Tab-separated table of C-alpha atoms in Angstrom:
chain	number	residue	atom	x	y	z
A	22	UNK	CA	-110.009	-147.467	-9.737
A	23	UNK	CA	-106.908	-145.615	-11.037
A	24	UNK	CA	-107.046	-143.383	-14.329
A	25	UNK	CA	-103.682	-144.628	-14.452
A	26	UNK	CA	-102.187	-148.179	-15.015
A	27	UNK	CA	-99.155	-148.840	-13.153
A	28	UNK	CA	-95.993	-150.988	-13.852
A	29	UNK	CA	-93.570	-150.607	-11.088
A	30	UNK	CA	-90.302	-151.519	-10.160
A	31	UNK	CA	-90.080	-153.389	-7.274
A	32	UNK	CA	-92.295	-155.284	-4.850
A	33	UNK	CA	-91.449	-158.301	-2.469
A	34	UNK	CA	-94.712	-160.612	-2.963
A	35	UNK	CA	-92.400	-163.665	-3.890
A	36	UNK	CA	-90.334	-163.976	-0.816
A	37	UNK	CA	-93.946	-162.842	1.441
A	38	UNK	CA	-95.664	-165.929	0.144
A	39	UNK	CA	-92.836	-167.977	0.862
A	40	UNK	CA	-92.522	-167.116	4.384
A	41	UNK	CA	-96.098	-167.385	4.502
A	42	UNK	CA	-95.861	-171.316	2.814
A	43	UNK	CA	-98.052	-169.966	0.151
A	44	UNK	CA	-96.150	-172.049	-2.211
A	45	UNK	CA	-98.993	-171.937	-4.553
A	46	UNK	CA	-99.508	-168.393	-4.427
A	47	UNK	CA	-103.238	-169.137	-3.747
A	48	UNK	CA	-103.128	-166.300	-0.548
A	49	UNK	CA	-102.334	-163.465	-3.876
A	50	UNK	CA	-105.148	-164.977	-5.283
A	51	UNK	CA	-107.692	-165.364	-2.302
A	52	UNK	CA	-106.764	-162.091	-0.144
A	53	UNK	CA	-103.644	-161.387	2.356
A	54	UNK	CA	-102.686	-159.082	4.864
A	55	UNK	CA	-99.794	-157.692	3.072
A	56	UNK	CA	-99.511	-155.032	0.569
A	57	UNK	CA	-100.302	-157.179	-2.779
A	58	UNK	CA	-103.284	-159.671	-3.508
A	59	UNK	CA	-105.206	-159.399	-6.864
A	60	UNK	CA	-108.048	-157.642	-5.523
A	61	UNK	CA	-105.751	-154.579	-4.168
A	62	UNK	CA	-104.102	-154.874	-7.637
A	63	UNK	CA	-106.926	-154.450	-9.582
A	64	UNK	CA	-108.936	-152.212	-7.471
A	65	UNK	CA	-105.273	-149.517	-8.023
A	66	UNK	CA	-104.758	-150.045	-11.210
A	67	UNK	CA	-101.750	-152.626	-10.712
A	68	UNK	CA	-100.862	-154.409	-14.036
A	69	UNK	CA	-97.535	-155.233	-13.925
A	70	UNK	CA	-93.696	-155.266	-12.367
A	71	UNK	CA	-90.719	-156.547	-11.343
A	72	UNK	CA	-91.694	-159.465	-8.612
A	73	UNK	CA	-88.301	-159.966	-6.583
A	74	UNK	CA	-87.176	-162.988	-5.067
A	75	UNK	CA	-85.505	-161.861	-1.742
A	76	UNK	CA	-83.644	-164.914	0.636
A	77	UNK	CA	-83.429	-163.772	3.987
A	78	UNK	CA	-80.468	-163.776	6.563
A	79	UNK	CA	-80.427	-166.487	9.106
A	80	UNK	CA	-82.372	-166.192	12.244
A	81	UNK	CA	-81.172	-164.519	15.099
A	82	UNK	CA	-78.000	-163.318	12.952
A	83	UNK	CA	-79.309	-159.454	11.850
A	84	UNK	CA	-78.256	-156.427	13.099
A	85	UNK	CA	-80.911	-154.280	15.736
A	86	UNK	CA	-84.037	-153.732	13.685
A	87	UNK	CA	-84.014	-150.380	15.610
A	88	UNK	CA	-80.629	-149.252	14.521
A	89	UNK	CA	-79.093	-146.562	12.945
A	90	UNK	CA	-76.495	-148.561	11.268
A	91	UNK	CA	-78.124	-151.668	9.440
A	92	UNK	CA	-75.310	-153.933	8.601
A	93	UNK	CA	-76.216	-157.819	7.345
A	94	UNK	CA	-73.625	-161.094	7.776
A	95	UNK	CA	-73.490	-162.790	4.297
A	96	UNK	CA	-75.720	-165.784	3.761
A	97	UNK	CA	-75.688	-169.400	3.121
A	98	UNK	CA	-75.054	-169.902	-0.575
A	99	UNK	CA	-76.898	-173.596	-0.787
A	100	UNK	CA	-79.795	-172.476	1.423
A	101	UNK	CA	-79.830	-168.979	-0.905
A	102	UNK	CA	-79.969	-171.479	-4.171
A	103	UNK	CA	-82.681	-173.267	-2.907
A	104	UNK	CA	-84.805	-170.923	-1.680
A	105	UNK	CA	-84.331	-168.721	-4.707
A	106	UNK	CA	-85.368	-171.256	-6.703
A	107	UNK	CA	-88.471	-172.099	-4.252
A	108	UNK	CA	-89.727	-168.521	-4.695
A	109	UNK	CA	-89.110	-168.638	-8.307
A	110	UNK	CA	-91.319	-171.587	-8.425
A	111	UNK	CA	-93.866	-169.659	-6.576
A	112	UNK	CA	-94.389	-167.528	-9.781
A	113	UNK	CA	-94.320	-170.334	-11.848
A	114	UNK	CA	-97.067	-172.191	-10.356
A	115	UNK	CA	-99.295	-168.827	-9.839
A	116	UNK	CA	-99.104	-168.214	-13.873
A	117	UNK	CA	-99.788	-171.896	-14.258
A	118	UNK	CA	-103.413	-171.747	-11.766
A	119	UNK	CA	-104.406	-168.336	-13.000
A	120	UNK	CA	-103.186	-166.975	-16.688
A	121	UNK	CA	-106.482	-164.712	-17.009
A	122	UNK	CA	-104.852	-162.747	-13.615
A	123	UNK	CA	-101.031	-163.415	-14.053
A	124	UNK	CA	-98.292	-163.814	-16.728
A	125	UNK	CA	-94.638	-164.256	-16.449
A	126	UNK	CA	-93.155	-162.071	-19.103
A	127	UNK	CA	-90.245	-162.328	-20.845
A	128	UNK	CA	-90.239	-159.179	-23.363
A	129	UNK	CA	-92.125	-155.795	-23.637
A	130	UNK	CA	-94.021	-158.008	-26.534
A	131	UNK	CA	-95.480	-160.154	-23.668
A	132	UNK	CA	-95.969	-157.276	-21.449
A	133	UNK	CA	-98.143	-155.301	-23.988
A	134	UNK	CA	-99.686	-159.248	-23.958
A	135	UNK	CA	-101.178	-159.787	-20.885
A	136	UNK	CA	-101.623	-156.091	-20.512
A	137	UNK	CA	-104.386	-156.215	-23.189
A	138	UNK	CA	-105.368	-159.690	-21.440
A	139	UNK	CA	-106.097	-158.268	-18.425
A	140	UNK	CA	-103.550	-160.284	-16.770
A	141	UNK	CA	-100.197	-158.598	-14.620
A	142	UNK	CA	-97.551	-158.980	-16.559
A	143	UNK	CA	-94.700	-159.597	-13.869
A	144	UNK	CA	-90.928	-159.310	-14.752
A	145	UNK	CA	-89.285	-161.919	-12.577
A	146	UNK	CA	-86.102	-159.930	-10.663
A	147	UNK	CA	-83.681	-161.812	-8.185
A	148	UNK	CA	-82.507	-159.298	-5.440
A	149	UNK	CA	-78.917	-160.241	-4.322
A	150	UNK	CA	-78.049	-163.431	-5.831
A	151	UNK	CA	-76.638	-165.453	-3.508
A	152	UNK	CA	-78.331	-168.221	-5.325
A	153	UNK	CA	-76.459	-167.749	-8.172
A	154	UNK	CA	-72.390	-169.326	-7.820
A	155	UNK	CA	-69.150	-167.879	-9.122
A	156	UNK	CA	-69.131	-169.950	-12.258
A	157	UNK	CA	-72.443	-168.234	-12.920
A	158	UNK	CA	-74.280	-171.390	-14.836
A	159	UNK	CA	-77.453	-170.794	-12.388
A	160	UNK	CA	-77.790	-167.649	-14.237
A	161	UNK	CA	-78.218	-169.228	-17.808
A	162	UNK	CA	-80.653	-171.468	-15.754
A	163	UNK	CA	-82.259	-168.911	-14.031
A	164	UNK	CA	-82.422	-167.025	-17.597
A	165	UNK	CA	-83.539	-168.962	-19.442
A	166	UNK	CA	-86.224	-170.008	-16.827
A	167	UNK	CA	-87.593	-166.290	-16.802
A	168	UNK	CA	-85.098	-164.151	-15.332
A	169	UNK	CA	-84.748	-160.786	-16.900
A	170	UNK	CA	-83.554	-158.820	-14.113
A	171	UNK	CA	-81.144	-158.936	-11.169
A	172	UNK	CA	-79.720	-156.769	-8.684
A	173	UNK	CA	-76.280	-158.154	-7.599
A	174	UNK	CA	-76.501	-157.573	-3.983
A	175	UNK	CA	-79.094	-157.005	-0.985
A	176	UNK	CA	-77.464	-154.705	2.042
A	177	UNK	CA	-74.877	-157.085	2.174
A	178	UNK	CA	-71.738	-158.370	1.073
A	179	UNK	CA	-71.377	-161.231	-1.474
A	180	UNK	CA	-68.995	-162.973	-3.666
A	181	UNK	CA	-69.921	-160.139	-6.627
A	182	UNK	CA	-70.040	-157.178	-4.649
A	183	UNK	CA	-70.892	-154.958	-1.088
A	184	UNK	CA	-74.232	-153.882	-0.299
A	185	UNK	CA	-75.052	-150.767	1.068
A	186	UNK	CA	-75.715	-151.089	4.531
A	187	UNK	CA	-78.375	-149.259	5.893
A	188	UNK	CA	-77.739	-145.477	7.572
A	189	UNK	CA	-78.897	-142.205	7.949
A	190	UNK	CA	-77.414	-139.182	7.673
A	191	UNK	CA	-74.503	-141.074	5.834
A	192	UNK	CA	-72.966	-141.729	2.110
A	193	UNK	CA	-73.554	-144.346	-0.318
A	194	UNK	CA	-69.816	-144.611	-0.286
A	195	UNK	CA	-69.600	-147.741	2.029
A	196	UNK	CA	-66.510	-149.868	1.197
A	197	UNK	CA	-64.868	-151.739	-2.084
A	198	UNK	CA	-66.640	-152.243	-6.072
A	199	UNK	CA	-67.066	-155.348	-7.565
A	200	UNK	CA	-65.497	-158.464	-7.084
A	201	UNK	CA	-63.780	-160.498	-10.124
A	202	UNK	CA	-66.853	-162.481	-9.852
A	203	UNK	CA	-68.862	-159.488	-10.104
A	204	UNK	CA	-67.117	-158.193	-12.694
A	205	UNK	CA	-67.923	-161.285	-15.144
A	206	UNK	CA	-71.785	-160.907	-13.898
A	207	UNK	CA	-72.031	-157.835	-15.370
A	208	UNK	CA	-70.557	-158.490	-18.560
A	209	UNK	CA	-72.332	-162.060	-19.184
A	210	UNK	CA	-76.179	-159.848	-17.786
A	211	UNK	CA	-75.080	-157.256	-20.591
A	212	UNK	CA	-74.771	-160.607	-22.866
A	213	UNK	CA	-78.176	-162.061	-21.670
A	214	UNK	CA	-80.244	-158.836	-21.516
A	215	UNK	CA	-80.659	-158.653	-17.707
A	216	UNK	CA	-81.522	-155.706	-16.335
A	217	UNK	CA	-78.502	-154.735	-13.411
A	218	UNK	CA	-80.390	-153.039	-11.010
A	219	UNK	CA	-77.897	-150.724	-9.071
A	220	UNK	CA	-80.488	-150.093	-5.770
A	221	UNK	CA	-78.885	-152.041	-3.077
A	222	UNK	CA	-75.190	-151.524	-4.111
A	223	UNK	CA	-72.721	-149.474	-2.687
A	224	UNK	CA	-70.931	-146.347	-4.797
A	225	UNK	CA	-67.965	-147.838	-5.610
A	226	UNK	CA	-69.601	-150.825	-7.035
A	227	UNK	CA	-71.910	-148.657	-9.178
A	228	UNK	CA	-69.035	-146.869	-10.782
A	229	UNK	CA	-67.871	-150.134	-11.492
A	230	UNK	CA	-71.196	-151.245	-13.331
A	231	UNK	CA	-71.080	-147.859	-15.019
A	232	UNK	CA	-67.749	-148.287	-16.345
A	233	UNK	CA	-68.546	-151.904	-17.400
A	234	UNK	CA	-71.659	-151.669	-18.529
A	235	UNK	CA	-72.933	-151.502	-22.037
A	236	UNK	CA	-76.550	-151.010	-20.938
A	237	UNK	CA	-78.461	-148.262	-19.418
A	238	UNK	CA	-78.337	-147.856	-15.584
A	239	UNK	CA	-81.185	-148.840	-13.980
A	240	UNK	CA	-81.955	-148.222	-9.736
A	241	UNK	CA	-85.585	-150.339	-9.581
A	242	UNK	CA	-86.023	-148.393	-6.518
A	243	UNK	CA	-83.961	-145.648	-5.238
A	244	UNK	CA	-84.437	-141.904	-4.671
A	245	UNK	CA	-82.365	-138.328	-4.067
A	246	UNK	CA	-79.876	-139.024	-1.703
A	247	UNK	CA	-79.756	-134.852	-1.921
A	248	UNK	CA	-82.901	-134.654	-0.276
A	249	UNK	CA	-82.933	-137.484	2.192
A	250	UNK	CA	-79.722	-138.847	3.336
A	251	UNK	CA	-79.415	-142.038	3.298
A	252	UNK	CA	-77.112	-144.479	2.231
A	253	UNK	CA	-79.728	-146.430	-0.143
A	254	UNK	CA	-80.624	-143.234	-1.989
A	255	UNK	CA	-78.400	-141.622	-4.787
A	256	UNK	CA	-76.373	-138.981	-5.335
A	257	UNK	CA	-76.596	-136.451	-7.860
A	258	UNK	CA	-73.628	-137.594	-9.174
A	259	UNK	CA	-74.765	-141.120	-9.715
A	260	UNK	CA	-78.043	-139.684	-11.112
A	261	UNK	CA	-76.270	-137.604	-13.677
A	262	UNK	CA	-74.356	-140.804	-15.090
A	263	UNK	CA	-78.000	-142.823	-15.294
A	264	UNK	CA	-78.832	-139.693	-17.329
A	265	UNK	CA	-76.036	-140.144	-19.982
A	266	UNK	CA	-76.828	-144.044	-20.329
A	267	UNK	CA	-80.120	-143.604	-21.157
A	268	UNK	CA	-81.354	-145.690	-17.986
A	269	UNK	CA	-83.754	-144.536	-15.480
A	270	UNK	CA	-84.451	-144.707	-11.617
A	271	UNK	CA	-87.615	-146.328	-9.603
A	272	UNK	CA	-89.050	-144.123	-6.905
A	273	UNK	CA	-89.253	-145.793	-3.459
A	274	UNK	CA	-92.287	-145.540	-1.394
A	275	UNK	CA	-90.234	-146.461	1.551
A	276	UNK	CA	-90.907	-143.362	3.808
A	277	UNK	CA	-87.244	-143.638	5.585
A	278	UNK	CA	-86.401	-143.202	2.265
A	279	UNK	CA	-88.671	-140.020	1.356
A	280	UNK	CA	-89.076	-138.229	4.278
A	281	UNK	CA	-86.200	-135.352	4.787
A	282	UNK	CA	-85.484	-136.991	8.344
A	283	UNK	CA	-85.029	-140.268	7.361
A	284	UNK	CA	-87.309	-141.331	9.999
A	285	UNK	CA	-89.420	-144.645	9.516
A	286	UNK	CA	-93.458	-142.728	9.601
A	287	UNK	CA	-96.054	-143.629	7.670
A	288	UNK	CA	-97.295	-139.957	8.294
A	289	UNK	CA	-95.532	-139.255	5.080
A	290	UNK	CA	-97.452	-137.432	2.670
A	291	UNK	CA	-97.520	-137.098	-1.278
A	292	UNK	CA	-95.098	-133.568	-0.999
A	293	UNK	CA	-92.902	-135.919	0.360
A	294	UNK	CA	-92.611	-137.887	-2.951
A	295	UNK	CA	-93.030	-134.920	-5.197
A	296	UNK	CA	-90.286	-133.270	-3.773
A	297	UNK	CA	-88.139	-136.547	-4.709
A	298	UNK	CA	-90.014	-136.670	-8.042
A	299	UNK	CA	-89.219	-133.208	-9.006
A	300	UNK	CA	-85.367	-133.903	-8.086
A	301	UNK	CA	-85.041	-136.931	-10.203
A	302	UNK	CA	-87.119	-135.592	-13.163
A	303	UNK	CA	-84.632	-132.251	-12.768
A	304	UNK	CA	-81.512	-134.200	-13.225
A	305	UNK	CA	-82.860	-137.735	-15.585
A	306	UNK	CA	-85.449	-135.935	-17.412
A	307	UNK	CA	-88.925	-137.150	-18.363
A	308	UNK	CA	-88.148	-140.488	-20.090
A	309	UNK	CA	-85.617	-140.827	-17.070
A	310	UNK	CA	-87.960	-141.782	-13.749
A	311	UNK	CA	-90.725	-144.302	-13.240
A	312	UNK	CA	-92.093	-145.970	-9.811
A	313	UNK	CA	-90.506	-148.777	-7.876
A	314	UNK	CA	-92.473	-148.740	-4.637
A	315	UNK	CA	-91.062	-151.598	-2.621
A	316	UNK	CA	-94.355	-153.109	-1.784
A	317	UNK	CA	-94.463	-155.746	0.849
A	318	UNK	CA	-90.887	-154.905	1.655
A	319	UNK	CA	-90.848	-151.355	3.068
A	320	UNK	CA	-93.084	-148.807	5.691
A	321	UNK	CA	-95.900	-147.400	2.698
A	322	UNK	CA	-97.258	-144.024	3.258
A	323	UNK	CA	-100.756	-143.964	5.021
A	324	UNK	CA	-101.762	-141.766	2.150
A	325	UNK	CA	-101.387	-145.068	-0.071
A	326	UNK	CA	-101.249	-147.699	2.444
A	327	UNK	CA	-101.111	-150.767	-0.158
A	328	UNK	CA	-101.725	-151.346	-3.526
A	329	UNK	CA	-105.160	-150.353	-3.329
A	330	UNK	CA	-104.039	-147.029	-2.667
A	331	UNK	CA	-102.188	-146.570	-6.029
A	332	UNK	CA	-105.440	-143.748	-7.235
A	333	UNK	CA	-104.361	-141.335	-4.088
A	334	UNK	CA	-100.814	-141.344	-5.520
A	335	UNK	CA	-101.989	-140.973	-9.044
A	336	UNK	CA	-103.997	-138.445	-8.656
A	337	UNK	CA	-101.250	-136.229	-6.475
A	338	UNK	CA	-99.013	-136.920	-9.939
A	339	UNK	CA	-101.757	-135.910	-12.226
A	340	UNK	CA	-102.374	-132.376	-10.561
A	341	UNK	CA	-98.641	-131.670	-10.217
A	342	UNK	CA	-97.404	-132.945	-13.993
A	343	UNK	CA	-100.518	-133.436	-15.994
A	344	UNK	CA	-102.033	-136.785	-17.154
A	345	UNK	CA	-98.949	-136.912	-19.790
A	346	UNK	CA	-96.178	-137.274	-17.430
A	347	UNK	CA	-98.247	-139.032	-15.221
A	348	UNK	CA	-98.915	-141.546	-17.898
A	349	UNK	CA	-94.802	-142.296	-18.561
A	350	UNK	CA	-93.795	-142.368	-15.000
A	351	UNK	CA	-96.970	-145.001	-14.214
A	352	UNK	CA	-96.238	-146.700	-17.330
A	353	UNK	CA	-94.385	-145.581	-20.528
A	354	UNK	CA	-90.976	-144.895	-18.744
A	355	UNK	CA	-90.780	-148.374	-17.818
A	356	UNK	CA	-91.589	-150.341	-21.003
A	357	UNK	CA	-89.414	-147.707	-23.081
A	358	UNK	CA	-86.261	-148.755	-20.690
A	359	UNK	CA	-87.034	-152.602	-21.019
A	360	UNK	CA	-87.167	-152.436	-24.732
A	361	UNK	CA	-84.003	-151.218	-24.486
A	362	UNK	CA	-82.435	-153.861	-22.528
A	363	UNK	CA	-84.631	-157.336	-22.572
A	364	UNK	CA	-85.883	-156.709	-25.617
C-alpha cells in the first residue's frame, strides 16, 4: 500500500469496459486484465481522477500501428454521440452499484467527499468530443450530467480543432488552431467551468486556447517535449505560458513518451520520469505538475506495470523530492488546480 494517495489525470477505464461490454462496470469491480480494477486501485493507493471517455476510429480505417507517423481519419459524429454517451453511462451505473468504492464528483467539495468515504472520487473527462455538435447543446447536457472536463480533440482532426498526430523526432507544430466552432467551445467551457485539457492538440491550437482562455492551462497528460521529442509532448515554450496562467501539466507514464528515444519499451525506468519531472517542476514550479498516467491507454513502465504499482513510483518521488512534494504532485497539485476552475 502507497504512503501516498494518488489523484491522477488521465486513465482510459471508460472506453476499456465498453469495448469489453462491461456496460455495468461490474469487470472494475470483480477483477480485469487491464491496468484499473478496484483491487489494483486500492492495493496503490488510487483514490481518484479524471476517467475519460475515448470513441474509437472505425475499423480497418487507422494508420500502421507500427508507424512512425500516426495520423487518424475523423470519425462518425452520430456513432461518436452515442457511444460517448454509452461510456458516460458506464460511470453512471458503476456509482449507482457501488457508492462505498466509487463517486462521480462534481467539485473539489465532493472530491474531499468520497475521499474521506473511502470511495474514488472520479472527475468525468471526454477526450475529443466528437460527440458533442457545433451548436454545442450536448455540452450543457453533458455538463450538467457530470462533465467537468474535456479535451477538444484526440490525434485527430475535428470540427473544433487538429489533433496532434503522432511522431517522433518531430514538433507539436502540426497544421491550423481552432476552428470557429472551437473557438465558441472554449469560451462557453470557460463559462461552464470545464477544464480544457490541451494534451492531444496541436501548437497552433494551444496558442489559440491560451489567447482565449480565461482559465489556467491544463495538459492532463503531457511531458517535456525538450527531453523526448515527440509531437504529444510540450515545448518549453508552451510550458512557460501554463506557468503564467496558473495551470499545471499531468505527467504521462506512456514510455514513448518518457524515454529519450521515443521508443515504445516498457524497460523504462523511474530516471526516466524524474528526468521529465525535474524539467517540468524547473519551468511550472511546485504547485505547477501533478500525474496523469494514461492508464489503460498507453505502454506502463514494468517498474509500475498497473495501478498496483503506484508504491514503486511513489517511493522513487519520495527519495528524490521528499514526502512534501511528493504529497502535491500525488495529490495537492491537482485539487488546488480544480478549485480553481470547477469549483
Amino acid at each position: 500500500m502507497s504512503d501516498f494517495s494518488i489523484f491522477d489525470g488521465h486513465n482510459d477505464l471508460l472506453s476499456c469496459l465498453w469495448a469489453e461490454k462491461s456496460f455495468d462496470g461490474a469487470a472494475f469491480f470483480n477483477g480485469r486484465q487491464g491496468d484499473l480494477d478496484l483491487a489494483k486501485c486500492r492495493a496503490g493507493g488510487f483514490a481518484g481522477g479524471f476517467f475519460a471517455v475515448w470513441v474509437g476510429g472505425e475499423p480497418g480505417t487507422g494508420p500502421d500501428p507500427m508507424a512512425t507517423y500516426r495520423a487518424f481519419p475523423a470519425i462518425d459524429p452520430v456513432r461518436a454521440e452515442r457511444q460517448t454517451l454509452e461510456q458516460m453511462a458506464i460511470l453512471l451505473r458503476m456509482q449507482a452499484a457501488r457508492p462505498d468504492a466509487i463517486r462521480l464528483c462534481r467539485s473539489v467539495a465532493e472530491i474531499a467527499a468520497a475521499r474521506a468515504a473511502g470511495a474514488i472520487a472520479a472527475i468525468l473527462h471526454i477526450e475529443g468530443v466528437e460527440g458533442i455538435g457545433e451548436n454545442l447543446d450536448a455540452l450543457h447536457v453533458f455538463h450538467a450530467a457530470g462533465l467537468r472536463s474535456l479535451g477538444p480533440v484526440w490525434s485527430r482532426s475535428n470540427i473544433f480543432g487538429h489533433g496532434v498526430p503522432f511522431n517522433f523526432p518531430a514538433s507539436p507544430d502540426t497544421g491550423p488552431g481552432l476552428t470557429e466552432a472551437g473557438i465558441r467551445l472554449v469560451k462557453q467551457c470557460d463559462a461552464l467551468g470545464v477544464v480544457l485539457d490541451l494534451s492531444h492538440l496541436n501548437e497552433a491550437g494551444f496558442w489559440d486556447v491560451a489567447r482565449l482562455s480565461q482559465n489556467p492551462l491544463v495538459a492532463t497528460h503531457s511531458n517535456a517535449h525538450a527531453i523526448t521529442a515527440a509531437t504529444r509532448n510540450l515545448t518549453d515554450r508552451q510550458l512557460d505560458a501554463i506557468r503564467a496562467s496558473g495551470g499545471l501539466v499531468g505527467l504521462n507514464f506512456g514510455c514513448a513518451f518518457i524515454r529519450p528515444d521515443g521508443i515504445k519499451n516498457p524497460a523504462t525506468g523511474p530516471e526516466d520520469l524524474l528526468r521529465h519531472l525535474d524539467h517540468l517542476l524547473a519551468h511550472l514550479g511546485e504547485d505547477g505538475v501533478a500525474l496523469g498516467s494514461d492508464f489503460d491507454g498507453t505502454m506502463i513502465p514494468d517498474f509500475i506495470t498497473d495501478v498496483s504499482g503506484l508504491p514503486n513510483l511513489t517511493a522513487a518521488l519520495a527519495a528524490h523530492y521528499g514526502a512534501g512534494l511528493t504529497e502535491k504532485l500525488c495529490w495537492g497539485n491537482w485539487q488546488g488546480l480544480l478549485a480553481r476552475v470547477i469549483g
